[in-house]
Every structure is written in structure tokens, then in C-alpha cells.
PDB file of C-alpha atoms in Angstrom:
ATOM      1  CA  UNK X   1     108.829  59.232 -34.397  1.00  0.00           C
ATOM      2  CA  UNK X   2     109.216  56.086 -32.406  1.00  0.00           C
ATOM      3  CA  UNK X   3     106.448  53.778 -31.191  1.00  0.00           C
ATOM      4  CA  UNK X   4     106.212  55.564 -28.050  1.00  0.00           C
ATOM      5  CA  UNK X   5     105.332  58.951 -29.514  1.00  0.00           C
ATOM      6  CA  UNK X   6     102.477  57.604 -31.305  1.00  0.00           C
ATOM      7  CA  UNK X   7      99.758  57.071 -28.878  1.00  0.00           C
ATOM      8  CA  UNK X   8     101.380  60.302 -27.356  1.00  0.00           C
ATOM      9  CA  UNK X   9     100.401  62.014 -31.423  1.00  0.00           C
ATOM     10  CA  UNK X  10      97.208  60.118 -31.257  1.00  0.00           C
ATOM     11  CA  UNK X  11      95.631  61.437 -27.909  1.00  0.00           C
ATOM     12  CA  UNK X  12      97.576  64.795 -28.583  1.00  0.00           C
ATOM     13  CA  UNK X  13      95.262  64.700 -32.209  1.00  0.00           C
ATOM     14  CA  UNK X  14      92.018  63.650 -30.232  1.00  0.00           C
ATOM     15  CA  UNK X  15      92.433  66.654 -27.752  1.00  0.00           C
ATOM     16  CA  UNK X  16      92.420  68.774 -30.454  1.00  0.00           C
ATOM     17  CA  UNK X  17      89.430  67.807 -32.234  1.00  0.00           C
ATOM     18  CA  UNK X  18      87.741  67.444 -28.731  1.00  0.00           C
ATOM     19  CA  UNK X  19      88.748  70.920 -28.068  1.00  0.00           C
ATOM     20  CA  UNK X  20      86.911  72.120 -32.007  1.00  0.00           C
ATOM     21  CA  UNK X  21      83.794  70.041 -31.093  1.00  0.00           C
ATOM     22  CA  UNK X  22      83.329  71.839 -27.480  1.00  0.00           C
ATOM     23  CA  UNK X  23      83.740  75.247 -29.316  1.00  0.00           C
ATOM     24  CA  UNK X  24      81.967  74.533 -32.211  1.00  0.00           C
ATOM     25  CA  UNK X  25      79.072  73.127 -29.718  1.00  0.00           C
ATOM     26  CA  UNK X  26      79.168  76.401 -27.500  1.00  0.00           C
ATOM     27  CA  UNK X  27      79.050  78.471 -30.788  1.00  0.00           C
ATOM     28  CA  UNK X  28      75.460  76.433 -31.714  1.00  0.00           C
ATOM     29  CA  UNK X  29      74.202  76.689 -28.341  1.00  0.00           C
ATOM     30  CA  UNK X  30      74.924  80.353 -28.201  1.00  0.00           C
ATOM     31  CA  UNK X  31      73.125  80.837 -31.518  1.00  0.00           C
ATOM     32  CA  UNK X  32      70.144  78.506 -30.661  1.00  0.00           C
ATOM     33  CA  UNK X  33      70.073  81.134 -27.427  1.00  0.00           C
ATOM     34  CA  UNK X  34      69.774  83.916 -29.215  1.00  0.00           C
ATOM     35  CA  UNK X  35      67.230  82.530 -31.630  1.00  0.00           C
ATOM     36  CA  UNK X  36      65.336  82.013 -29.118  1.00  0.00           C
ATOM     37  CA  UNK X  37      65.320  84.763 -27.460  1.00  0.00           C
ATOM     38  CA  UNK X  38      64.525  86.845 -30.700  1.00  0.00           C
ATOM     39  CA  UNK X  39      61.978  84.057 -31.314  1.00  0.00           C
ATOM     40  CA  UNK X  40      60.776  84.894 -27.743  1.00  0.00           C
ATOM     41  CA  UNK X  41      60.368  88.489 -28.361  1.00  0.00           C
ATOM     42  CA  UNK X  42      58.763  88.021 -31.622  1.00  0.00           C
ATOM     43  CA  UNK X  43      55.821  86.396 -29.836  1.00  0.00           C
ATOM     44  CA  UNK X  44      55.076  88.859 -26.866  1.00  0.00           C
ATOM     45  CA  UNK X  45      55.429  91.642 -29.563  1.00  0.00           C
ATOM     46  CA  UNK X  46      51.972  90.636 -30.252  1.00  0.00           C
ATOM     47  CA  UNK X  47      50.874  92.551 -27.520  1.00  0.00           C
ATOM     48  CA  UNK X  48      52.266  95.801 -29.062  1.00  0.00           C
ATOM     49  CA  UNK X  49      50.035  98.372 -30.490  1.00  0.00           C
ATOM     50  CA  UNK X  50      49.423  97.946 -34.076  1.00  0.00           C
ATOM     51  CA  UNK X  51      49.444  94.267 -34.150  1.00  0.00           C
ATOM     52  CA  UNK X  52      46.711  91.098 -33.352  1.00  0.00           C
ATOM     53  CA  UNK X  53      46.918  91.520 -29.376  1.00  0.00           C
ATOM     54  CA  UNK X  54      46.772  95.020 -29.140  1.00  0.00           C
ATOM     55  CA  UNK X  55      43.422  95.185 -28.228  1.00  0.00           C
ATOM     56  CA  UNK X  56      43.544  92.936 -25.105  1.00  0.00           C
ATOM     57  CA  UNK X  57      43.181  93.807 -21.593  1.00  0.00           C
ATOM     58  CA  UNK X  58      46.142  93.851 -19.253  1.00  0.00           C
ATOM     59  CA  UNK X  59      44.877  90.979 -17.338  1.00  0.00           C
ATOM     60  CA  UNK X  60      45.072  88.887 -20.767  1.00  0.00           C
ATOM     61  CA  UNK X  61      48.408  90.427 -21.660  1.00  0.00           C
ATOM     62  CA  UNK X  62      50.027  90.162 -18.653  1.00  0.00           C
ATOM     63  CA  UNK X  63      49.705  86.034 -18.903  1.00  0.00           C
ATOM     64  CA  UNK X  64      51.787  85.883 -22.550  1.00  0.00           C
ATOM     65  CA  UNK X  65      55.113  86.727 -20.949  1.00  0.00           C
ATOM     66  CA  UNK X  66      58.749  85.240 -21.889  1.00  0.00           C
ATOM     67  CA  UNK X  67      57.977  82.096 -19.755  1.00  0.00           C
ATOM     68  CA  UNK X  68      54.874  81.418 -21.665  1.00  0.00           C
ATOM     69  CA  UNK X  69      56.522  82.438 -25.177  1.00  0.00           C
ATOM     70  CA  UNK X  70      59.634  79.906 -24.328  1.00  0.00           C
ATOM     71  CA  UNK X  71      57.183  76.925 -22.959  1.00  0.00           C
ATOM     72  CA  UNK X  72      55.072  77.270 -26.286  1.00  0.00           C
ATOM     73  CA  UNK X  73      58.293  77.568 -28.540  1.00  0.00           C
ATOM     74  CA  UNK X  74      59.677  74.302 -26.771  1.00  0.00           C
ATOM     75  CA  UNK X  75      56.008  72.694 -27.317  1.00  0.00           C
ATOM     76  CA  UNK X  76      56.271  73.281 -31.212  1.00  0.00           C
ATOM     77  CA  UNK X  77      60.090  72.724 -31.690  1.00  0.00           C
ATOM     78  CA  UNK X  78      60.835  76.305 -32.372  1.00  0.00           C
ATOM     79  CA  UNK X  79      58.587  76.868 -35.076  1.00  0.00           C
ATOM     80  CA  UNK X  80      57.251  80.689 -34.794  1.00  0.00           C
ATOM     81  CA  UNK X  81      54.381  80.181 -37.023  1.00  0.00           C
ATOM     82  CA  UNK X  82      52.555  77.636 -35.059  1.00  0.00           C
ATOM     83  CA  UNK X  83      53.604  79.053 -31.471  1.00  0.00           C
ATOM     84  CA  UNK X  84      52.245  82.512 -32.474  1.00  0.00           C
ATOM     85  CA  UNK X  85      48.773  80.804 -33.429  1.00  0.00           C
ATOM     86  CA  UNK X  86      48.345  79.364 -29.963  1.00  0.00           C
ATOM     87  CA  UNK X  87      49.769  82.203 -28.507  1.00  0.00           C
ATOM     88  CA  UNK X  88      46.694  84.254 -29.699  1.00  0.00           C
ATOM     89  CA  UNK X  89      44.837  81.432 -28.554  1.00  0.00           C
ATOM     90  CA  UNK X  90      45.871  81.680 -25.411  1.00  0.00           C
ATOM     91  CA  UNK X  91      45.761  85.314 -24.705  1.00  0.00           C
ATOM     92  CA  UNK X  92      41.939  85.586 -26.193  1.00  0.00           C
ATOM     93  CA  UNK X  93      41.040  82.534 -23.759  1.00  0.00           C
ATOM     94  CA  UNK X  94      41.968  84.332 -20.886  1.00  0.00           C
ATOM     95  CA  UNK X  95      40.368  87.346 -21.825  1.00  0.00           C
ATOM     96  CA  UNK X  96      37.230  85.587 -22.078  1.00  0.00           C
ATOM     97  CA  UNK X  97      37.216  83.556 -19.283  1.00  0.00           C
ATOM     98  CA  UNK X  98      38.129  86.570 -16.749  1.00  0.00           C
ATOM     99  CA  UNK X  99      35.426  85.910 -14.494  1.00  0.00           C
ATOM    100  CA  UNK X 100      36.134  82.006 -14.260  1.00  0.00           C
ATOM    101  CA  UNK X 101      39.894  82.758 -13.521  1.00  0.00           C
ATOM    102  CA  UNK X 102      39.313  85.501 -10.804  1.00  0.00           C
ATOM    103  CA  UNK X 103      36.438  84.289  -9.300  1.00  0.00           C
ATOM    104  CA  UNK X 104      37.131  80.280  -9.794  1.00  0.00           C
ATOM    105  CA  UNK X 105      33.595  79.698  -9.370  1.00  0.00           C
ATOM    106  CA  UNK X 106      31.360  76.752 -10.935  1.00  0.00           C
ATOM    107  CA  UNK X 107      28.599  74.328 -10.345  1.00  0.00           C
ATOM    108  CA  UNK X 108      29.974  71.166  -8.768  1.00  0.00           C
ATOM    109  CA  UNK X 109      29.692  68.547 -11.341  1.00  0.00           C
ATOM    110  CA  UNK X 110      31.276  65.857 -10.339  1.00  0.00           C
ATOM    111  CA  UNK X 111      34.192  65.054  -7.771  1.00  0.00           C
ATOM    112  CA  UNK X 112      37.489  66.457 -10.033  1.00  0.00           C
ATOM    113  CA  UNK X 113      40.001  67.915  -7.782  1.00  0.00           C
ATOM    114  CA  UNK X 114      43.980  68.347  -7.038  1.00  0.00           C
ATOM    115  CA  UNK X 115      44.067  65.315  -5.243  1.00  0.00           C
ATOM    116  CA  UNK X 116      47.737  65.097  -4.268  1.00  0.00           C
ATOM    117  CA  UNK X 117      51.155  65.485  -5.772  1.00  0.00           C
ATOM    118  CA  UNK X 118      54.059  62.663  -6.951  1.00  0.00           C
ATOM    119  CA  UNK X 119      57.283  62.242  -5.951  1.00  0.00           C
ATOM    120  CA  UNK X 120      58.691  65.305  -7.838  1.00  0.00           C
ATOM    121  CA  UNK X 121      55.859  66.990  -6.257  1.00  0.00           C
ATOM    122  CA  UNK X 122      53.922  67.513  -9.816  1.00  0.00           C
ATOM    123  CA  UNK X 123      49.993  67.967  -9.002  1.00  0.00           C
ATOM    124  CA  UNK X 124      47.875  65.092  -9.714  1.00  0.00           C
ATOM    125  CA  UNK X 125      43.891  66.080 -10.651  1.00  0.00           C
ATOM    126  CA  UNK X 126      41.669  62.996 -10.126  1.00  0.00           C
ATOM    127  CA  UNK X 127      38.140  62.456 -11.374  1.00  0.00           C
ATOM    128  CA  UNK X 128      36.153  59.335 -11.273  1.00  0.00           C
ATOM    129  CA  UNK X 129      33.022  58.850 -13.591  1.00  0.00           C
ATOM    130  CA  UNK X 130      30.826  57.254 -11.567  1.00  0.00           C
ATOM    131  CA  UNK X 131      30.350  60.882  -9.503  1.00  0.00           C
ATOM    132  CA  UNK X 132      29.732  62.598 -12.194  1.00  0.00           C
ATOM    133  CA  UNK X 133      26.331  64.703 -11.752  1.00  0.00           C
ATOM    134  CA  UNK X 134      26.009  66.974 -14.739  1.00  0.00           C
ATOM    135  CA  UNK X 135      26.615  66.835 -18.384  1.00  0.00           C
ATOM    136  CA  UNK X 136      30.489  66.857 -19.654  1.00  0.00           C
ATOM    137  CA  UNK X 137      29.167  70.839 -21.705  1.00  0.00           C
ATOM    138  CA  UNK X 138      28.269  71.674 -17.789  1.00  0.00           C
ATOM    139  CA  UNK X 139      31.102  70.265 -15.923  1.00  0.00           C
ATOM    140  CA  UNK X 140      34.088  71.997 -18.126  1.00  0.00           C
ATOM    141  CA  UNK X 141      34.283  75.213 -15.779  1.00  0.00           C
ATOM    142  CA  UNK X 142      35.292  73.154 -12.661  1.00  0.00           C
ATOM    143  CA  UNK X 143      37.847  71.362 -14.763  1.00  0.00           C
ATOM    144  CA  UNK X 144      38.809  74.302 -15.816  1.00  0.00           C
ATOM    145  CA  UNK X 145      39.169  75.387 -12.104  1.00  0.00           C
ATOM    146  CA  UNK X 146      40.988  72.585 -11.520  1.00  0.00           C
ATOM    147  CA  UNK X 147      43.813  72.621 -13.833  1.00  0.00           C
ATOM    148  CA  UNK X 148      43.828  76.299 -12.247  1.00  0.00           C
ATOM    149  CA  UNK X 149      44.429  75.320  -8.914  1.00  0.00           C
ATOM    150  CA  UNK X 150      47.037  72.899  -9.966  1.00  0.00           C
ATOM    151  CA  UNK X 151      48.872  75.312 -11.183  1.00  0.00           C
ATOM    152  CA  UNK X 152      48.349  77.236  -8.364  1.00  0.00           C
ATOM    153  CA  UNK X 153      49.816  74.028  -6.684  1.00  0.00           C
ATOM    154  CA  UNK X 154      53.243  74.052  -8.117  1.00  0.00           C
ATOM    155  CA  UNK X 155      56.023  74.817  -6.339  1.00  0.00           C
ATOM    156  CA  UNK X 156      59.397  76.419  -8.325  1.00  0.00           C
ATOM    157  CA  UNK X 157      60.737  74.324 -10.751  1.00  0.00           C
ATOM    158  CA  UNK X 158      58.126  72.181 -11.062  1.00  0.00           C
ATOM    159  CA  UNK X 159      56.036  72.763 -14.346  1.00  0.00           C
ATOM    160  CA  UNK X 160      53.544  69.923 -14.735  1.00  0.00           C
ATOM    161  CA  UNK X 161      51.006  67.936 -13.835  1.00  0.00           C
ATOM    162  CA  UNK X 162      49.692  64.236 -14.249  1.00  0.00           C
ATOM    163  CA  UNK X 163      45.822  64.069 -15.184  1.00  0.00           C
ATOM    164  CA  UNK X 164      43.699  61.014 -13.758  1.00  0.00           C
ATOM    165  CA  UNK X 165      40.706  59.788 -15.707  1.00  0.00           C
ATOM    166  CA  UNK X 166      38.888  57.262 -13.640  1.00  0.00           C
ATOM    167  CA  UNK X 167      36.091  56.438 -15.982  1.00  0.00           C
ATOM    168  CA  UNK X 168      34.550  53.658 -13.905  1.00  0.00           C
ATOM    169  CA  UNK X 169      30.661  53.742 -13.919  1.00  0.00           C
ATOM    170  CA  UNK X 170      30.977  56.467 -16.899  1.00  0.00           C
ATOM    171  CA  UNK X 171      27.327  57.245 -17.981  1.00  0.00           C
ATOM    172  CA  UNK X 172      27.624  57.071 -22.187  1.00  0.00           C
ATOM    173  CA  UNK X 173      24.252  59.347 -22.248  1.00  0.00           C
ATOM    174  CA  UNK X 174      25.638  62.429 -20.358  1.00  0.00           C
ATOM    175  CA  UNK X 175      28.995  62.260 -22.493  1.00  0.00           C
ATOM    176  CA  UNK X 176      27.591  61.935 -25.812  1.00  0.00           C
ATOM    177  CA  UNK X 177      28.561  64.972 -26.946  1.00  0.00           C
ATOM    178  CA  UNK X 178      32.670  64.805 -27.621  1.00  0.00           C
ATOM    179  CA  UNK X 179      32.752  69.006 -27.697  1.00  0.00           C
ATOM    180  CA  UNK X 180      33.654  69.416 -23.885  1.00  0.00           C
ATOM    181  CA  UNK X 181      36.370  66.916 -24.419  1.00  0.00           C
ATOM    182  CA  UNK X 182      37.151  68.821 -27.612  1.00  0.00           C
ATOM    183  CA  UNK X 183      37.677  72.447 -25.861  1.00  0.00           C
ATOM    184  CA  UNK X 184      39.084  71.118 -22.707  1.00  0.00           C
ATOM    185  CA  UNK X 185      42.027  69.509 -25.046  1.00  0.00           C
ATOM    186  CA  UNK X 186      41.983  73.296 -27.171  1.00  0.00           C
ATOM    187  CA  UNK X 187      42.875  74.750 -23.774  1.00  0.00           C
ATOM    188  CA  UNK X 188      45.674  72.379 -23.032  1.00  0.00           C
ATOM    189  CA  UNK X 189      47.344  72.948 -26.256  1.00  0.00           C
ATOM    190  CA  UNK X 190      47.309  76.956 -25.973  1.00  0.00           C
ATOM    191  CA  UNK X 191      46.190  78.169 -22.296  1.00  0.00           C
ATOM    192  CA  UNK X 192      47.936  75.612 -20.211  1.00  0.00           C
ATOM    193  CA  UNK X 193      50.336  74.423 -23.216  1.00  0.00           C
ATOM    194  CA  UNK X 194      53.142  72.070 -22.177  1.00  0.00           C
ATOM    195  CA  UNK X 195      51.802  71.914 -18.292  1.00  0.00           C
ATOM    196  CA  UNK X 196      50.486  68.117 -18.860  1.00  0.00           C
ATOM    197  CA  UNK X 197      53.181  65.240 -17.407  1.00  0.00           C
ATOM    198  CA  UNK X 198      51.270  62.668 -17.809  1.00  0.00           C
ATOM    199  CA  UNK X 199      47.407  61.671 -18.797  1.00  0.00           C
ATOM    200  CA  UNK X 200      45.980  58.026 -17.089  1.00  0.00           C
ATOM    201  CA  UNK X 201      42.961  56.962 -18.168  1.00  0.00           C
ATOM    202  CA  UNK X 202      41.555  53.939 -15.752  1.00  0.00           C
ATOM    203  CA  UNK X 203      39.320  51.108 -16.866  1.00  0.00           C
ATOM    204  CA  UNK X 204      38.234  52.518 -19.988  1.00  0.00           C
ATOM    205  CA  UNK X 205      34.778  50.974 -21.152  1.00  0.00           C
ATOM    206  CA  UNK X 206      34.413  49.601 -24.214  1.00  0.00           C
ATOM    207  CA  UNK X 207      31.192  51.986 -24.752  1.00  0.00           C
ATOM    208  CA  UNK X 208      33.583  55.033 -24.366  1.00  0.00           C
ATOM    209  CA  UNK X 209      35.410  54.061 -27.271  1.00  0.00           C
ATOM    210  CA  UNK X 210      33.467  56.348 -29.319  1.00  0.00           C
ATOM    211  CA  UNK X 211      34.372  58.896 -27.434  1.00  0.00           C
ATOM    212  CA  UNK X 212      38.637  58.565 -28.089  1.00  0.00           C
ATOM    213  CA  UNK X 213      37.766  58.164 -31.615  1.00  0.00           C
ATOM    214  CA  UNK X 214      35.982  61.660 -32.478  1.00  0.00           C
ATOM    215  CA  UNK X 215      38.641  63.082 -30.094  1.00  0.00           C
ATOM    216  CA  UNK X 216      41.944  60.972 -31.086  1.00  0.00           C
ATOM    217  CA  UNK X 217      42.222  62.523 -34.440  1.00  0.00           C
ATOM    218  CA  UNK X 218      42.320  66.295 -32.619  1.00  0.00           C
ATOM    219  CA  UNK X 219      45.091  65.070 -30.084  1.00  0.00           C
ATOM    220  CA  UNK X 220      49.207  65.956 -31.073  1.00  0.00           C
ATOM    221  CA  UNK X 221      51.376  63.097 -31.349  1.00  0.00           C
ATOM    222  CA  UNK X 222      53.490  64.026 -28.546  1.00  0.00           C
ATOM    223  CA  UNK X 223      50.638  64.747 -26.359  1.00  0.00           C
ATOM    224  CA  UNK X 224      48.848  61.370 -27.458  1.00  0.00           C
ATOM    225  CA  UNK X 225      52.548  59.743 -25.992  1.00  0.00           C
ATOM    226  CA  UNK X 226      51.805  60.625 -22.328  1.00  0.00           C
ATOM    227  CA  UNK X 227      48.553  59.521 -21.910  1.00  0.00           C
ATOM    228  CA  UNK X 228      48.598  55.841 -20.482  1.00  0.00           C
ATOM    229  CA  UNK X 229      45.381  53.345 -20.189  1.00  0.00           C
ATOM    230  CA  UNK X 230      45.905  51.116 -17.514  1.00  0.00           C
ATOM    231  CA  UNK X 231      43.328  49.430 -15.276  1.00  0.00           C
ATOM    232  CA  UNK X 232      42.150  49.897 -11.724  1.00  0.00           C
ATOM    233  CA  UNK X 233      45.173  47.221 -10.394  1.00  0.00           C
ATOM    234  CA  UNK X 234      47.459  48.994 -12.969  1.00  0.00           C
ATOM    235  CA  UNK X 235      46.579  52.606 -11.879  1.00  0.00           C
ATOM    236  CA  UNK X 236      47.116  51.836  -8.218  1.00  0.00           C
ATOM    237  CA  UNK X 237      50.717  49.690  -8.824  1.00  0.00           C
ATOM    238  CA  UNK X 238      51.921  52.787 -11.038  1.00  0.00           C
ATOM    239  CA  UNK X 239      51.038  55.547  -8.264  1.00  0.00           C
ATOM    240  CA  UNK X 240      52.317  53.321  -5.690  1.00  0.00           C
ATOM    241  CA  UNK X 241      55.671  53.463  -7.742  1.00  0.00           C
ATOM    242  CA  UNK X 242      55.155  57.490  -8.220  1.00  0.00           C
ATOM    243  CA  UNK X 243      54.267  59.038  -5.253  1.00  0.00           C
ATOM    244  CA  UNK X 244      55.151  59.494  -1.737  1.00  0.00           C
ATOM    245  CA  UNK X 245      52.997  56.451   0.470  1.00  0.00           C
ATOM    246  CA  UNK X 246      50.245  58.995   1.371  1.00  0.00           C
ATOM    247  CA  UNK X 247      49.173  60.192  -1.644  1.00  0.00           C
ATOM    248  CA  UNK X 248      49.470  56.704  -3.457  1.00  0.00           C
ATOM    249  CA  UNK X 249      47.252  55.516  -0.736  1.00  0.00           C
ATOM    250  CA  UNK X 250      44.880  58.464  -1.157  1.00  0.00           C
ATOM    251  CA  UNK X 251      44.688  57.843  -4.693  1.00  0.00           C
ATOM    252  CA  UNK X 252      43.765  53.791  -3.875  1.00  0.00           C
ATOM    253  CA  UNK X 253      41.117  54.756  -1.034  1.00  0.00           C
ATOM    254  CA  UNK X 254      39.432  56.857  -3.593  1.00  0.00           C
ATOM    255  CA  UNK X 255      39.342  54.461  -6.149  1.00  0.00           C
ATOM    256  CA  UNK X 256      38.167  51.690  -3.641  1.00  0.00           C
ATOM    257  CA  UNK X 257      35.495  53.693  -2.663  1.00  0.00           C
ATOM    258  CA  UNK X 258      34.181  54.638  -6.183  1.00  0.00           C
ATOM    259  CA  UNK X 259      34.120  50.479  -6.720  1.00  0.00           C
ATOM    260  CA  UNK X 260      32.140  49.934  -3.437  1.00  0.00           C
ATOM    261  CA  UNK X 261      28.615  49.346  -4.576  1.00  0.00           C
ATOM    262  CA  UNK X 262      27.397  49.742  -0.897  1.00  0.00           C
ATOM    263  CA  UNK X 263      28.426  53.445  -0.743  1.00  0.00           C
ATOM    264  CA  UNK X 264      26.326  55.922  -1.811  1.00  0.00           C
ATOM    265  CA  UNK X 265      27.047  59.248  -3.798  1.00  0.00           C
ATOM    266  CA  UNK X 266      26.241  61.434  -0.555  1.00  0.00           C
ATOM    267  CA  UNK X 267      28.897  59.034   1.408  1.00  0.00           C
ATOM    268  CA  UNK X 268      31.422  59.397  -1.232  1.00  0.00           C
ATOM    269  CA  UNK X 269      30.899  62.725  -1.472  1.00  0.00           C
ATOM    270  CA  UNK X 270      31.338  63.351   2.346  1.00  0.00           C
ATOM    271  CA  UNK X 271      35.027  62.402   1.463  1.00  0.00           C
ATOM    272  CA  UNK X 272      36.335  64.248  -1.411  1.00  0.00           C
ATOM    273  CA  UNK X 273      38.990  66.095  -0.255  1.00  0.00           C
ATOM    274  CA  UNK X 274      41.691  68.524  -2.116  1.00  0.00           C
ATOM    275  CA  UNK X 275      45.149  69.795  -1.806  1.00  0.00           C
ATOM    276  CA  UNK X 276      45.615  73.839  -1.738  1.00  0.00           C
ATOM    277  CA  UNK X 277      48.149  75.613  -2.983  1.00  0.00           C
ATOM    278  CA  UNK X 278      49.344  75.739   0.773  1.00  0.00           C
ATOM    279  CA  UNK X 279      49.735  71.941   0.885  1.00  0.00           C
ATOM    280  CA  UNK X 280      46.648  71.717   2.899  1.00  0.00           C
ATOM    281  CA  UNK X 281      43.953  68.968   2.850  1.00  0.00           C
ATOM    282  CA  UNK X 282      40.878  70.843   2.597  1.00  0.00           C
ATOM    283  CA  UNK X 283      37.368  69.720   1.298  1.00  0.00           C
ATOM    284  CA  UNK X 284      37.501  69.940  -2.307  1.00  0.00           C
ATOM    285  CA  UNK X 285      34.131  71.733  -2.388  1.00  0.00           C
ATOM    286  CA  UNK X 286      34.098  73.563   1.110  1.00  0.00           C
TER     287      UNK X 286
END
């Protein structure tokens, strides 16, 4: 061959293993498919009579479907094992909170609420620690609630949410028991598994720091990557970057307002406001 057929041989040879890789790749994503898809059934066969589900209601069954299955397999890389374990977790969760899911009712203890949603329109659920008015062991059944209505928030497509922990004027005496933190982060990694975008934490007090250390050791490395401590100025410059101008600046005002020493609890609380799953701003505890 002459030196003009060369490159001509060279690209000709390139195509070719080009054209192997492509199958070869469509061959292993064909097989991960069906892997997970058997993987998939493997999990809501739990439900079946004869095995560890079977004894469930239909309203718990009815929330471990393929969707469910597939978001827990992609939490946990695939592994069965571990997936099946919060699987069960989930399922007997649901079965015995029934009357908090259907009824979503609590005792108001403290201001947490869908406050908005970003630029992808993910849900955002703020809380600030200054309103808190009850015990954290009290106060998990509205944040339960609210990472309810969040999802009830979501539009299609959209599959997460970003958390906000404002934990200015955060009373150490009515959080020094770390168990409500404990089974709120228990029902993140099985009940609302792989629904968390984001978790901020704002202006966390030095005091608090026992706090992260009972519960650090309980948090999964990849959910210990999205949370994010940032101060007040912080906080306000990221959601200014994040979300649409209104909800950025509904996120600010609130904050503001939980700094202003002139304004009482029964003020503040005249202006907590929440966002349905309509896109309405309603009061948050109307």
C-alpha cells in the first residue's frame, strides 16, 4: 500500500473496533437491564405469600412497587442483600404509621414546612430552631408529614428534595436526646430512600456538635456527601444561585425574620406559610 492508503487502513481499523465497543457496550447494558429487572422482581416478591411480607396489608404492599425496588437497588449499587433489608424496612414503616400517612395529622412543633421549590422544581422543607416548641421525640410526626407533603409536591420527573436545617437559636436542652434524629435518618434510608437532593444545615452551634457526633457515625457515606454546612450569608447566596427569585427571597425573609430579636414567636408564626401539592401558598398550619 502507498502512503495514501494508510490513514485510509488506519481510520478503516478504528471504525471497526468502534463498531465492537458499541456492540459489546449494548450487549452489557442489555444484561445490566435484565439484571435488574430480575433484581427488581426479586424484591417485590417479598410480598408473595410464603415469604417475610406476606403478612402486610395492601396499603403497605401497595408502596414496595418496581419504582421503589429500582430507586433502592440504585441507592445500594445493585446489591440485593442490602436493598431487600430496607425494603422490609420500608414496607413495615408504612404499615405502622397508617394513621400518620392517611390522616397527616400532628401537634405543631415547630415551623417545618415545604417552603418552596428550586430551579428544577425539587421541594425544599425549611425549619428554623429558634421556633421550635416541643421536644425533637414530639416533633418527628410533623417532619414526618412534611417529607410527605414534599413528595406530594413533586411533579413527574422530579424525584428529590433539598432539606433546610436552620439551627439558629437551637435550644441544646429540648434536643438532648439524638433518637429523633436517629429514626428520622432510619426513615430516609428505607421509607423515603434516595428522595434527599441535598441536606443544608445553617449556622450550626458549636453546642450542637454533640449532636452530629452520636448521629455522624449512623449516616452513609454518600448520604453524608450532600449535606452542606454553610452559614446564614452562605445559605442565602447558595439559594439565590438555586432557585427561581421568589422562592430564594422567601427563603431570605424567613431567615431574616428568625434573626430579628424584636419579633416575637406569635409574629413569626403569623407568617409561616407552605407550598401544596397544587403550587399554592397556603398557611403551613391552616
Amino acid at each position: 500500500l502507498g502512503p495514501a492508503a494508510a490513514p485510509e487502513k488506519r481510520r478503516s481499523r478504528q471504525a471497526s473496533v468502534l463498531s465492537i465497543f458499541r456492540r459489546r457496550r449494548s450487549c452489557t447494558r442489555l444484561t445490566s437491564d435484565e439484571e435488574m429487572a430480575d433484581n427488581i422482581r426479586e424484591l417485590i416478591a417479598l410480598r408473595e405469600p410464603g415469604q417475610a411480607l406476606a403478612g402486610l396489608s395492601d396499603f403497605a404492599k401497595e408502596y414496595g412497587d418496581a419504582a421503589f425496588a429500582m430507586r433502592l437497588l440504585r441507592k445500594h449499587d445493585g446489591n440485593v442483600q442490602r436493598s431487600a433489608e430496607r425494603y422490609k424496612q420500608a414496607l413495615r414503616w408504612r404499615e405502622a404509621h397508617r394513621e400518620l400517612i392517611t390522616t397527616r395529622r400532628f401537634t405543631v412543633a415547630g415551623d417545618n414546612r415545604v417552603i418552596g421549590a428550586d430551579s428544577a422544581r425539587r421541594p425544599i422543607l425549611y425549619m428554623c430552631m429558634r421556633n421550635q416548641l416541643l421536644p425533637g421525640a414530639q416533633g418527628l410526626d410533623q417532619t414526618l408529614v412534611c417529607m410527605l407533603q414534599a413528595l406530594d409536591n413533586m411533579p413527574p420527573g422530579v424525584q428529590t428534595a433539598t432539606h433546610v436545617w436552620d439551627l439558629h437559636g437551637m435550644s441544646v436542652r429540648m434536643n438532648m436526646n439524638p433518637a429523633p434524629v436517629a429514626q428520622m435518618l432510619q426513615a430516609s434510608e428505607a421509607y423515603f430512600a434516595d428522595r434527599m437532593h441535598q441536606l443544608i444545615v445553617i449556622d450550626m452551634p458549636r453546642l450542637a456538635g454533640f449532636l452530629k457526633d452520636a448521629v455522624w457515625p449512623l449516616v452513609p457515606e454518600r448520604t453524608r456527601q450532600k449535606v452542606k454546612f454553610l452559614t446564614a450569608r452562605e445559605a442565602q447566596a447558595h439559594f439565590a444561585g438555586e432557585c427561581p427569585a421568589e422562592v430564594a427571597g422567601r427563603i431570605a425573609g424567613a431567615m431574616d425574620q428568625n434573626r430579628d430579636k424584636q419579633l416575637s414567636l406569635e409574629a413569626r408564626r403569623a407568617s409561616w406559610m407552605r407550598v401544596d401539592a397544587r403550587g399554592d401558598l397556603v398557611p403551613a398550619f391552616g
